Amino acid sequence: MYRKTLLEKYFFLFVFLIFFVSIPKILYGYFYDIVYLETSGYYSLLRGFTIVFIAGTFYVTSLSPNSLHPYGYSKYAKMGQFLVALGIGIISLLLIGHSIIGKYSYHKVPFVDISGYIIVLLSAMFFLLLVHSMKKIQFPLQEDKKYNKSNNIREEVALTIITLIGLIGIEHGYFFIDIVLSIFFFSFLVKEILSLIWESSIFLSDRFSLDEKQICNLVNSIEGASECHNVRAHGTDSDLYVDLHVRMDPKIKIIQTKPIVEQIESSLKASYSSVRDVTVHIEPKKKKGDFI
Ligand SMILES: [Zn+2]
């Protein structure tokens, strides 16, 4: 429960940081007619949520014992991610559209003052703080791959530099920069929304599966087990629950099947680090002439 208390402790900090990396940029962009800053604010909001959802899903799946039904809870986490991505997606697209229409129908001119630079720099600082505080959760390797700290830092630094250059340009009267950067951030935003929705729907519909042939080759190579079939997997690419059918010699007593089943479980877990649980259904081997 160590991770649980850590996440509870940091949860409000995370939420606080998510809003601080995004809301000031959104408001500044909105009131000072800088559409790209507003767009980048929504993008930061979404990125912040993504990071916290990775932590949340991990926390949920690390719940034990099994009676707490961690898999069921992780569905809720993914459902949350789906709804947040969809919600931010719809709201941001509507508001950005509204800003663009307002801006071009009233010929509003973007305006930059020192507070714009301060907001962008503070937002980057808060984002890096969010990335840094995730370190305290200590992910296992699987989750670590999904949450790549150095990639996040690199991306944030690059985006901040681009944002600052944009502000300098607009301050010097190059208003076209707002259009160019709006398209730039907008494409990032849409890509992130779509990939989050796609990822959570794959999870929610249990579409992720393992290669049945590979699994069965492994299972059939275990002595006593043969004719592996009906391999099913549900979960995520880092947290899979597998069930499969296996035929055994009808002469084998139930008590003798236990070590075989255990071996199937352990070899699958050893070969696929994402496999968390294996359920084996045992069936008697078909005799020649059987029609079943
Ligand atoms: Zn079967």
CSV table of C-alpha atoms and ligand atoms in Angstrom, one decimal:
chain,number,residue,atom,x,y,z
A,1,MET,CA,0.0,0.0,0.0
A,2,TYR,CA,3.1,2.2,-0.1
A,3,ARG,CA,2.3,3.4,-3.6
A,4,LYS,CA,-1.3,4.1,-2.6
A,5,THR,CA,-0.4,6.5,0.2
A,6,LEU,CA,2.1,8.2,-2.1
A,7,LEU,CA,-0.4,8.8,-4.8
A,8,GLU,CA,-3.0,9.9,-2.3
A,9,LYS,CA,-0.5,12.4,-1.0
A,10,TYR,CA,0.4,13.7,-4.4
A,11,PHE,CA,-2.9,13.5,-6.1
A,12,PHE,CA,-4.0,17.1,-5.2
A,13,LEU,CA,-0.6,18.4,-6.1
A,14,PHE,CA,-1.0,16.7,-9.5
A,15,VAL,CA,-4.5,18.2,-10.1
A,16,PHE,CA,-3.3,21.6,-8.9
A,17,LEU,CA,-0.3,21.4,-11.3
A,18,ILE,CA,-2.5,20.3,-14.3
A,19,PHE,CA,-4.6,23.4,-13.9
A,20,PHE,CA,-1.6,25.7,-13.4
A,21,VAL,CA,0.1,24.5,-16.5
A,22,SER,CA,-2.9,25.2,-18.6
A,23,ILE,CA,-5.6,27.6,-17.3
A,24,PRO,CA,-3.4,30.8,-17.2
A,25,LYS,CA,-2.3,30.1,-20.8
A,26,ILE,CA,-5.9,29.5,-21.9
A,27,LEU,CA,-7.1,32.7,-20.2
A,28,TYR,CA,-4.3,34.9,-21.4
A,29,GLY,CA,-4.7,33.6,-25.0
A,30,TYR,CA,-8.4,34.2,-24.8
A,31,PHE,CA,-8.3,37.7,-23.4
A,32,TYR,CA,-5.3,38.9,-25.4
A,33,ASP,CA,-6.5,37.3,-28.6
A,34,ILE,CA,-3.6,35.0,-29.1
A,35,VAL,CA,-5.2,31.8,-30.4
A,36,TYR,CA,-2.1,29.7,-30.4
A,37,LEU,CA,-1.5,30.3,-26.7
A,38,GLU,CA,-5.1,29.3,-25.9
A,39,THR,CA,-4.6,26.1,-28.1
A,40,SER,CA,-1.3,25.3,-26.4
A,41,GLY,CA,-3.1,25.7,-23.0
A,42,TYR,CA,-5.6,23.0,-24.0
A,43,TYR,CA,-2.8,20.8,-25.2
A,44,SER,CA,-1.0,21.3,-21.8
A,45,LEU,CA,-4.2,20.4,-20.0
A,46,LEU,CA,-4.5,17.2,-21.9
A,47,ARG,CA,-0.9,16.3,-21.5
A,48,GLY,CA,-1.2,16.9,-17.7
A,49,PHE,CA,-4.2,14.7,-17.5
A,50,THR,CA,-2.5,12.0,-19.5
A,51,ILE,CA,0.4,11.9,-17.1
A,52,VAL,CA,-1.9,11.7,-14.1
A,53,PHE,CA,-4.0,9.0,-15.7
A,54,ILE,CA,-1.0,6.9,-16.2
A,55,ALA,CA,-0.3,7.2,-12.5
A,56,GLY,CA,-3.9,6.6,-11.6
A,57,THR,CA,-4.2,3.5,-13.8
A,58,PHE,CA,-1.0,2.1,-12.4
A,59,TYR,CA,-2.2,2.8,-8.8
A,60,VAL,CA,-5.5,1.0,-9.5
A,61,THR,CA,-3.8,-2.1,-11.1
A,62,SER,CA,-1.3,-2.3,-8.2
A,63,LEU,CA,-4.2,-2.7,-5.8
A,64,SER,CA,-4.1,-6.1,-4.2
A,65,PRO,CA,-5.5,-8.6,-3.3
A,66,ASN,CA,-7.4,-9.8,-6.3
A,67,SER,CA,-10.7,-9.6,-4.5
A,68,LEU,CA,-10.5,-5.8,-4.9
A,69,HIS,CA,-10.9,-6.5,-8.5
A,70,PRO,CA,-8.1,-4.3,-9.8
A,71,TYR,CA,-9.0,-5.1,-13.4
A,72,GLY,CA,-12.5,-3.8,-13.0
A,73,TYR,CA,-11.2,-0.6,-11.4
A,74,SER,CA,-8.7,-0.1,-14.2
A,75,LYS,CA,-11.7,-0.1,-16.6
A,76,TYR,CA,-13.1,2.9,-14.6
A,77,ALA,CA,-9.7,4.6,-14.9
A,78,LYS,CA,-9.7,4.1,-18.7
A,79,MET,CA,-13.3,5.2,-18.9
A,80,GLY,CA,-12.3,8.3,-17.1
A,81,GLN,CA,-9.4,8.9,-19.5
A,82,PHE,CA,-11.8,8.4,-22.4
A,83,LEU,CA,-14.3,10.9,-21.1
A,84,VAL,CA,-11.7,13.4,-20.2
A,85,ALA,CA,-10.1,13.2,-23.6
A,86,LEU,CA,-13.5,13.5,-25.3
A,87,GLY,CA,-14.6,16.3,-22.9
A,88,ILE,CA,-11.5,18.4,-23.3
A,89,GLY,CA,-11.5,17.6,-27.0
A,90,ILE,CA,-15.1,18.9,-27.6
A,91,ILE,CA,-14.7,21.9,-25.2
A,92,SER,CA,-11.4,23.0,-26.6
A,93,LEU,CA,-12.5,22.7,-30.2
A,94,LEU,CA,-15.6,24.7,-29.5
A,95,LEU,CA,-13.7,27.4,-27.6
A,96,ILE,CA,-10.8,27.6,-30.1
A,97,GLY,CA,-13.4,27.9,-32.9
A,98,HIS,CA,-15.2,30.6,-31.0
A,99,SER,CA,-12.0,32.5,-30.5
A,100,ILE,CA,-11.0,32.3,-34.1
A,101,ILE,CA,-14.4,33.5,-35.3
A,102,GLY,CA,-14.4,36.3,-32.7
A,103,LYS,CA,-10.9,37.3,-33.6
A,104,TYR,CA,-11.4,37.5,-37.4
A,105,SER,CA,-14.9,38.9,-37.5
A,106,TYR,CA,-13.9,41.8,-35.2
A,107,HIS,CA,-10.3,42.1,-36.6
A,108,LYS,CA,-8.9,41.9,-33.1
A,109,VAL,CA,-5.2,42.4,-32.9
A,110,PRO,CA,-3.2,40.1,-30.5
A,111,PHE,CA,-1.4,41.8,-27.7
A,112,VAL,CA,1.5,40.7,-25.7
A,113,ASP,CA,2.9,42.1,-22.4
A,114,ILE,CA,5.4,40.9,-19.9
A,115,SER,CA,2.7,38.8,-18.0
A,116,GLY,CA,2.5,36.6,-21.2
A,117,TYR,CA,6.1,35.6,-20.9
A,118,ILE,CA,5.8,35.0,-17.2
A,119,ILE,CA,2.7,32.8,-17.7
A,120,VAL,CA,4.5,30.7,-20.3
A,121,LEU,CA,7.6,30.3,-18.2
A,122,LEU,CA,5.6,29.5,-15.1
A,123,SER,CA,3.5,27.0,-17.0
A,124,ALA,CA,6.6,25.2,-18.2
A,125,MET,CA,8.0,25.2,-14.7
A,126,PHE,CA,4.8,23.7,-13.3
A,127,PHE,CA,4.8,21.1,-16.0
A,128,LEU,CA,8.4,20.0,-15.2
A,129,LEU,CA,7.4,19.9,-11.6
A,130,LEU,CA,4.6,17.5,-12.5
A,131,VAL,CA,6.9,15.4,-14.5
A,132,HIS,CA,9.4,15.4,-11.6
A,133,SER,CA,6.9,14.5,-8.9
A,134,MET,CA,5.8,11.5,-10.9
A,135,LYS,CA,9.2,10.0,-10.1
A,136,LYS,CA,8.0,9.5,-6.5
A,137,ILE,CA,5.5,7.0,-7.7
A,138,GLN,CA,8.2,4.6,-8.8
A,139,PHE,CA,6.8,2.8,-11.7
A,140,PRO,CA,7.8,-0.7,-12.7
A,141,LEU,CA,9.6,-1.0,-16.0
A,142,GLN,CA,6.4,-1.6,-18.1
A,143,GLU,CA,4.7,1.6,-17.0
A,144,ASP,CA,8.0,3.4,-17.2
A,145,LYS,CA,8.0,2.8,-20.9
A,146,LYS,CA,4.6,4.4,-21.3
A,147,TYR,CA,5.5,7.3,-19.2
A,148,ASN,CA,8.8,8.5,-20.6
A,149,LYS,CA,10.1,11.2,-18.4
A,150,SER,CA,12.9,12.5,-20.6
A,151,ASN,CA,10.6,12.6,-23.7
A,152,ASN,CA,8.1,14.7,-21.7
A,153,ILE,CA,10.8,17.1,-20.5
A,154,ARG,CA,12.3,17.4,-24.0
A,155,GLU,CA,8.9,18.1,-25.5
A,156,GLU,CA,8.0,20.6,-22.9
A,157,VAL,CA,11.2,22.5,-23.3
A,158,ALA,CA,10.9,22.6,-27.1
A,159,LEU,CA,7.2,23.7,-27.0
A,160,THR,CA,8.1,26.4,-24.5
A,161,ILE,CA,10.8,27.8,-26.7
A,162,ILE,CA,8.5,27.8,-29.7
A,163,THR,CA,5.8,29.5,-27.6
A,164,LEU,CA,8.2,32.2,-26.4
A,165,ILE,CA,9.5,32.9,-29.9
A,166,GLY,CA,5.9,33.2,-31.0
A,167,LEU,CA,5.2,35.8,-28.3
A,168,ILE,CA,8.3,37.8,-29.3
A,169,GLY,CA,7.2,37.7,-32.9
A,170,ILE,CA,3.7,38.8,-32.1
A,171,GLU,CA,5.0,41.6,-29.9
A,172,HIS,CA,7.0,42.9,-32.9
A,173,GLY,CA,4.0,42.9,-35.1
A,174,TYR,CA,4.3,39.6,-36.9
A,175,PHE,CA,0.7,38.5,-36.4
A,176,PHE,CA,0.9,35.7,-39.0
A,177,ILE,CA,2.9,33.8,-36.4
A,178,ASP,CA,-0.3,33.4,-34.4
A,179,ILE,CA,-2.0,31.6,-37.3
A,180,VAL,CA,1.1,29.4,-38.0
A,181,LEU,CA,1.5,28.4,-34.4
A,182,SER,CA,-2.2,27.9,-33.9
A,183,ILE,CA,-2.2,25.3,-36.7
A,184,PHE,CA,0.9,23.8,-35.2
A,185,PHE,CA,-0.5,23.4,-31.7
A,186,PHE,CA,-3.9,22.4,-33.0
A,187,SER,CA,-2.5,19.5,-34.8
A,188,PHE,CA,-0.7,18.3,-31.6
A,189,LEU,CA,-3.9,18.7,-29.7
A,190,VAL,CA,-6.1,16.8,-32.2
A,191,LYS,CA,-3.5,14.0,-32.4
A,192,GLU,CA,-3.3,13.7,-28.6
A,193,ILE,CA,-7.1,13.6,-28.3
A,194,LEU,CA,-7.5,10.9,-30.9
A,195,SER,CA,-4.7,8.8,-29.6
A,196,LEU,CA,-6.1,8.9,-26.0
A,197,ILE,CA,-9.6,8.0,-27.2
A,198,TRP,CA,-8.2,5.2,-29.4
A,199,GLU,CA,-6.0,3.8,-26.6
A,200,SER,CA,-8.8,3.8,-24.0
A,201,SER,CA,-11.3,2.3,-26.5
A,202,ILE,CA,-8.9,-0.6,-27.2
A,203,PHE,CA,-8.7,-1.2,-23.5
A,204,LEU,CA,-12.4,-0.9,-22.9
A,205,SER,CA,-13.3,-3.3,-25.7
A,206,ASP,CA,-10.5,-5.8,-24.7
A,207,ARG,CA,-9.2,-5.6,-28.2
A,208,PHE,CA,-5.7,-6.3,-27.2
A,209,SER,CA,-4.7,-9.9,-27.8
A,210,LEU,CA,-1.7,-12.1,-27.8
A,211,ASP,CA,-0.5,-14.2,-30.7
A,212,GLU,CA,-2.4,-17.5,-30.2
A,213,LYS,CA,0.1,-19.5,-32.2
A,214,GLN,CA,3.1,-18.3,-30.2
A,215,ILE,CA,1.3,-19.0,-26.9
A,216,CYS,CA,0.2,-22.4,-28.0
A,217,ASN,CA,3.6,-23.4,-29.2
A,218,LEU,CA,4.9,-22.5,-25.7
A,219,VAL,CA,2.1,-24.3,-23.9
A,220,ASN,CA,2.3,-27.5,-26.1
A,221,SER,CA,6.0,-27.7,-25.4
A,222,ILE,CA,5.2,-28.4,-21.8
A,223,GLU,CA,5.1,-32.0,-21.0
A,224,GLY,CA,1.6,-33.3,-20.3
A,225,ALA,CA,-0.1,-30.4,-22.0
A,226,SER,CA,-1.2,-30.5,-25.7
A,227,GLU,CA,-3.6,-29.1,-28.2
A,228,CYS,CA,-3.8,-25.7,-26.7
A,229,HIS,CA,-6.6,-23.6,-28.1
A,230,ASN,CA,-9.1,-20.8,-27.4
A,231,VAL,CA,-6.5,-18.4,-26.2
A,232,ARG,CA,-8.1,-15.2,-25.0
A,233,ALA,CA,-6.6,-12.1,-23.4
A,234,HIS,CA,-8.0,-9.0,-21.9
A,235,GLY,CA,-6.4,-6.0,-20.3
A,236,THR,CA,-3.8,-3.6,-21.5
A,237,ASP,CA,-0.5,-4.2,-23.3
A,238,SER,CA,1.2,-3.9,-19.9
A,239,ASP,CA,-1.3,-5.8,-17.8
A,240,LEU,CA,-2.9,-8.9,-19.4
A,241,TYR,CA,-5.2,-11.5,-18.1
A,242,VAL,CA,-5.0,-14.7,-20.2
A,243,ASP,CA,-7.2,-17.7,-20.4
A,244,LEU,CA,-6.8,-20.8,-22.6
A,245,HIS,CA,-7.9,-24.4,-23.1
A,246,VAL,CA,-5.5,-27.3,-22.9
A,247,ARG,CA,-6.0,-31.0,-23.5
A,248,MET,CA,-4.5,-33.6,-21.2
A,249,ASP,CA,-4.3,-37.4,-21.2
A,250,PRO,CA,-7.6,-38.6,-19.6
A,251,LYS,CA,-5.6,-41.0,-17.5
A,252,ILE,CA,-3.9,-38.2,-15.7
A,253,LYS,CA,-5.5,-37.6,-12.2
A,254,ILE,CA,-6.7,-34.1,-11.3
A,255,ILE,CA,-4.0,-33.9,-8.6
A,256,GLN,CA,-1.4,-34.5,-11.3
A,257,THR,CA,-2.6,-31.7,-13.5
A,258,LYS,CA,-1.7,-29.1,-10.9
A,259,PRO,CA,2.1,-28.9,-11.6
A,260,ILE,CA,1.4,-28.8,-15.3
A,261,VAL,CA,-1.0,-25.9,-14.9
A,262,GLU,CA,1.5,-24.1,-12.7
A,263,GLN,CA,4.2,-24.7,-15.3
A,264,ILE,CA,2.0,-23.2,-18.0
A,265,GLU,CA,1.3,-20.2,-15.8
A,266,SER,CA,4.9,-19.6,-14.9
A,267,SER,CA,6.3,-20.1,-18.4
A,268,LEU,CA,3.7,-17.6,-19.9
A,269,LYS,CA,4.5,-15.1,-17.2
A,270,ALA,CA,8.2,-15.6,-17.8
A,271,SER,CA,7.9,-15.2,-21.6
A,272,TYR,CA,5.5,-12.2,-21.5
A,273,SER,CA,6.2,-9.7,-18.8
A,274,SER,CA,2.7,-8.2,-19.4
A,275,VAL,CA,0.9,-11.3,-18.3
A,276,ARG,CA,-0.5,-10.9,-14.8
A,277,ASP,CA,-2.8,-13.8,-14.5
A,278,VAL,CA,-3.4,-17.1,-16.4
A,279,THR,CA,-6.5,-19.3,-16.2
A,280,VAL,CA,-6.2,-22.8,-17.7
A,281,HIS,CA,-9.2,-24.9,-18.7
A,282,ILE,CA,-8.4,-28.5,-18.8
A,283,GLU,CA,-10.1,-30.9,-21.2
A,284,PRO,CA,-9.5,-34.6,-21.9
A,285,LYS,CA,-7.5,-35.4,-24.9
A,286,LYS,CA,-9.6,-36.7,-27.8
A,287,LYS,CA,-9.3,-40.4,-28.5
A,288,LYS,CA,-9.2,-41.6,-32.0
A,289,GLY,CA,-12.8,-42.1,-33.3
A,290,ASP,CA,-14.2,-39.5,-30.9
A,291,PHE,CA,-16.6,-37.1,-32.6
A,292,ILE,CA,-16.6,-34.5,-29.9
B,1,ZN,ZN,-11.7,-26.2,-25.6
